[in-house]
Coordinates of N, CA, C and O in Angstrom, one line a residue:
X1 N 5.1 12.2 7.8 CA 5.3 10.8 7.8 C 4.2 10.2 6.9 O 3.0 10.7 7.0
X2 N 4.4 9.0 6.0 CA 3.5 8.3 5.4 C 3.5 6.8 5.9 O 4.4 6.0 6.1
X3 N 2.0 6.5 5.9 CA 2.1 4.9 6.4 C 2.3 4.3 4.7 O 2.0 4.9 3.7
X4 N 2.9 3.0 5.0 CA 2.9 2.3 3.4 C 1.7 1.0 3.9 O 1.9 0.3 4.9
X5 N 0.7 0.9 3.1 CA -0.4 -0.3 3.1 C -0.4 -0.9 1.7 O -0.2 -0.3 0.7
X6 N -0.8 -2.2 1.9 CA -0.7 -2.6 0.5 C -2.3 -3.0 0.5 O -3.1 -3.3 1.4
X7 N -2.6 -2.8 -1.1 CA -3.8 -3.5 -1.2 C -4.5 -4.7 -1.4 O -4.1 -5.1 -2.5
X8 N -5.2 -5.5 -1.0 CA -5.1 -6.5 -1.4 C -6.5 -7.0 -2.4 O -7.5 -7.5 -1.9
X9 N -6.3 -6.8 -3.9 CA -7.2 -6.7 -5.0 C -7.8 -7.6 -5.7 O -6.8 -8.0 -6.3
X10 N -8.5 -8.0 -6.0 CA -8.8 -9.0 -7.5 C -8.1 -9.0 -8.4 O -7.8 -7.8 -8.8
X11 N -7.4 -10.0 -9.1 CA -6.9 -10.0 -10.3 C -7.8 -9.3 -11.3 O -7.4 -8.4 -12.0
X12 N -8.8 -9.6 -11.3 CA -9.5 -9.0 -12.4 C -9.9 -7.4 -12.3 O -10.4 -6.8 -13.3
X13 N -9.6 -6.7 -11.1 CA -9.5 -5.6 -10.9 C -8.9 -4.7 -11.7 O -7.9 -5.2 -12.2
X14 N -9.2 -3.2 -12.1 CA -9.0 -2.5 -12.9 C -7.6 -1.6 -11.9 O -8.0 -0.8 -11.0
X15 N -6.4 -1.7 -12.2 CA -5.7 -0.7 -10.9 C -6.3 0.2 -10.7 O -6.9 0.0 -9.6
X16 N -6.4 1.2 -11.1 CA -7.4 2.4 -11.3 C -8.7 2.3 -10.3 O -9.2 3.3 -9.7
X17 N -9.3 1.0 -10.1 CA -10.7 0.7 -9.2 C -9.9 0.3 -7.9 O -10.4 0.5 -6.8
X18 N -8.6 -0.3 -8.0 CA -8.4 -0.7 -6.4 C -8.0 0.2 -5.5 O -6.8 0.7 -5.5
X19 N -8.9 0.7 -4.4 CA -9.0 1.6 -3.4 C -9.0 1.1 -2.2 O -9.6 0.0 -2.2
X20 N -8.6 1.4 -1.3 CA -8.9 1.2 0.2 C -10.2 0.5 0.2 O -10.4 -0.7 0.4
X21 N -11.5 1.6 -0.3 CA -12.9 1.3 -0.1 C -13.4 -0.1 -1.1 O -14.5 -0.6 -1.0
X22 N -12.3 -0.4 -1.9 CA -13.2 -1.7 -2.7 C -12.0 -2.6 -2.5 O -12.3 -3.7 -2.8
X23 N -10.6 -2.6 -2.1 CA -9.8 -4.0 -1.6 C -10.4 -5.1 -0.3 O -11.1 -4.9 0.7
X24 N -9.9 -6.0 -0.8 CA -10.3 -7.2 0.3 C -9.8 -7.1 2.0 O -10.1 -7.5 3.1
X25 N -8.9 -6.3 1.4 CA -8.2 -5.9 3.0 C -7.0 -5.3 2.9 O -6.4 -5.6 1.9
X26 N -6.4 -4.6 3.9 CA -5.3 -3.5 3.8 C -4.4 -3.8 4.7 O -4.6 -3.7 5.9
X27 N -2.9 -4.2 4.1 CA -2.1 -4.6 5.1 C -1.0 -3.7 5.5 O -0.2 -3.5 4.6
X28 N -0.8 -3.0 6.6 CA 0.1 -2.1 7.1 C 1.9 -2.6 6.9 O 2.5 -3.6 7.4
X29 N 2.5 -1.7 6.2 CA 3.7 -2.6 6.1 C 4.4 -1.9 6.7 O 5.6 -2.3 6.6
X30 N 4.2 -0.5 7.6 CA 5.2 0.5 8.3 C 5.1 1.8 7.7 O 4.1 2.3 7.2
X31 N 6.1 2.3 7.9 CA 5.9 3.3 7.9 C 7.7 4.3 6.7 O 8.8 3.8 6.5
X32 N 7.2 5.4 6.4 CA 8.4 6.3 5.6 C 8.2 7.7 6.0 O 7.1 8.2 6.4
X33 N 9.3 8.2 6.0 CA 9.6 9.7 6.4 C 9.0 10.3 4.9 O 8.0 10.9 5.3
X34 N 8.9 10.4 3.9 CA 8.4 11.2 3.1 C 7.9 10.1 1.5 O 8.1 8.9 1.4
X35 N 7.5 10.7 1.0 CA 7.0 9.9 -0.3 C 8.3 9.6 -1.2 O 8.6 8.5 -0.8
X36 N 9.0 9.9 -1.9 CA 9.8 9.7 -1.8 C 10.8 8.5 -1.6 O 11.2 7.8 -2.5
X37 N 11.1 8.3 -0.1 CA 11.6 7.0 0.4 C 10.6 5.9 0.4 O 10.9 4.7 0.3
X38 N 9.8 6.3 0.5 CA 8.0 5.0 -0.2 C 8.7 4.6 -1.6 O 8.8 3.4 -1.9
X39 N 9.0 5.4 -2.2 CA 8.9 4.5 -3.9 C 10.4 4.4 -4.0 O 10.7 3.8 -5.0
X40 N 11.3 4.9 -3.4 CA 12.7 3.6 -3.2 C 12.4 2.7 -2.6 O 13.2 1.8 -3.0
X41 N 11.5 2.0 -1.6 CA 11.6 1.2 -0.8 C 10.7 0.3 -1.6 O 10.7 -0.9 -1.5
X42 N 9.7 0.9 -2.7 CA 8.5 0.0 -3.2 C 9.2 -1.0 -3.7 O 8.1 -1.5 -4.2
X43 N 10.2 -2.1 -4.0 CA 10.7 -3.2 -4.0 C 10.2 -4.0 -3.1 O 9.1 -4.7 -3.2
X44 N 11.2 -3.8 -1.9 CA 10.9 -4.2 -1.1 C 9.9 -4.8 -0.2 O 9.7 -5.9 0.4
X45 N 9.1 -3.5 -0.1 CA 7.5 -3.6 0.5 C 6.7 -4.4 0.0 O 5.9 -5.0 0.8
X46 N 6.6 -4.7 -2.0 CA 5.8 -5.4 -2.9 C 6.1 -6.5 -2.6 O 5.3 -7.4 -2.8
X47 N 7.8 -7.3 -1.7 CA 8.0 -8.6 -1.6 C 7.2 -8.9 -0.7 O 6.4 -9.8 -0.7
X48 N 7.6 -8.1 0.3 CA 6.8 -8.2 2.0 C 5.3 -8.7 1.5 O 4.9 -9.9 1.6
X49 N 4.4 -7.5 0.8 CA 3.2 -7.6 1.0 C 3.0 -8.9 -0.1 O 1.8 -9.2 0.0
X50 N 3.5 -9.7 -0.8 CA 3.5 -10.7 -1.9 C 3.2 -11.8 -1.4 O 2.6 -12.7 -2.0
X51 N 3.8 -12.0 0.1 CA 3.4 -13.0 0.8 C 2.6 -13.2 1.4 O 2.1 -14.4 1.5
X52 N 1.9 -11.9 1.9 CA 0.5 -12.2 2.9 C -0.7 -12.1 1.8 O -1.8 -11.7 2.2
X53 N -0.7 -12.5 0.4 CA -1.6 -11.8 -0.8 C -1.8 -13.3 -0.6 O -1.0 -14.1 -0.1
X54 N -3.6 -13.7 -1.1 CA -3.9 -14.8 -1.5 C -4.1 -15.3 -3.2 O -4.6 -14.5 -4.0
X55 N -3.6 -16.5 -3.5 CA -3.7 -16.5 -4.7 C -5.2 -16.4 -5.2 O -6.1 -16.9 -4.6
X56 N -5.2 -15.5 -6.8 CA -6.2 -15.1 -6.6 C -6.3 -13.2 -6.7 O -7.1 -12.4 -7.2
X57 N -5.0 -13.1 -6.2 CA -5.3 -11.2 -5.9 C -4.0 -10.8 -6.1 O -3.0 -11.5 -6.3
X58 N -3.9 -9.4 -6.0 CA -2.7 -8.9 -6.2 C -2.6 -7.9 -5.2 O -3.6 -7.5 -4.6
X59 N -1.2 -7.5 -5.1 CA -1.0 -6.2 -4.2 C -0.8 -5.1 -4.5 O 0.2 -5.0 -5.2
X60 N -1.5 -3.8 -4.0 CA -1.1 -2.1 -5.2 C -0.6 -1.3 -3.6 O -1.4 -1.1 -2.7
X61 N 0.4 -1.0 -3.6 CA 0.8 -0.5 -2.3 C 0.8 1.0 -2.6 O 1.0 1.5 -3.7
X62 N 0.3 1.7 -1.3 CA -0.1 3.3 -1.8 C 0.6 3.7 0.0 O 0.9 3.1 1.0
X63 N 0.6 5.3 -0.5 CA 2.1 5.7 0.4 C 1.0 7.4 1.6 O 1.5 8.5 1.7
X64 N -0.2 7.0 2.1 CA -0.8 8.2 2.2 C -0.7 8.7 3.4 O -1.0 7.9 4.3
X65 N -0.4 10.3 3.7 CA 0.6 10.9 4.3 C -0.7 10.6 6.1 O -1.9 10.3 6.1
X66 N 0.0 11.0 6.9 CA -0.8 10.2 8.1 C -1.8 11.2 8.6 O -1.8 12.4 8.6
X67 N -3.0 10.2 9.0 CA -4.0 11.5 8.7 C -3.7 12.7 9.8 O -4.0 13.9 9.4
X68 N -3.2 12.5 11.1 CA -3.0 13.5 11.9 C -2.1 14.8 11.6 O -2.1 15.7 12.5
X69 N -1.2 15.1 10.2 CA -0.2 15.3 9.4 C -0.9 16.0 8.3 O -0.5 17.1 7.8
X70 N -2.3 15.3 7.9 CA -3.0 16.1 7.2 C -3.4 17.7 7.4 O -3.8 18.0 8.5
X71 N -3.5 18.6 6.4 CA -3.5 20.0 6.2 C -5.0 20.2 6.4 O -5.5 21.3 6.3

């Protein structure tokens, strides 16, 4: 299972630098059975998360598998 969170970044942000550890805040948008169904759904999710973004920032949604699931 993967949670989908979106990031919520600086425009002036480099994608590459927006991380969990340097976004303004991480918004939970649910959840996907495999990676996969995360980037069919990434439409969708970027609308969701587009609303709760302040102007000002952008959203980089990442798909990372749950940690109790981790190897």
């Amino acid at each position: 299972m993967f949670d989908i969170i979106a990031l919520v970044c600086a425009l002036g942000m480099n994608p590459s630098e927006c991380q969990p550890p340097t976004a303004l805040r991480q918004i939970y948008l649910g959840t996907a059975p495999n990676e996969l169904r995360c980037a069919i759904d990434m439409e969708e999710h970027l609308a969701q998360a587009a609303n709760m973004v302040p102007k000002g920032y952008w959203p980089k949604l990442i798909c990372p598998r749950r940690e109790e699931e981790k190897l």
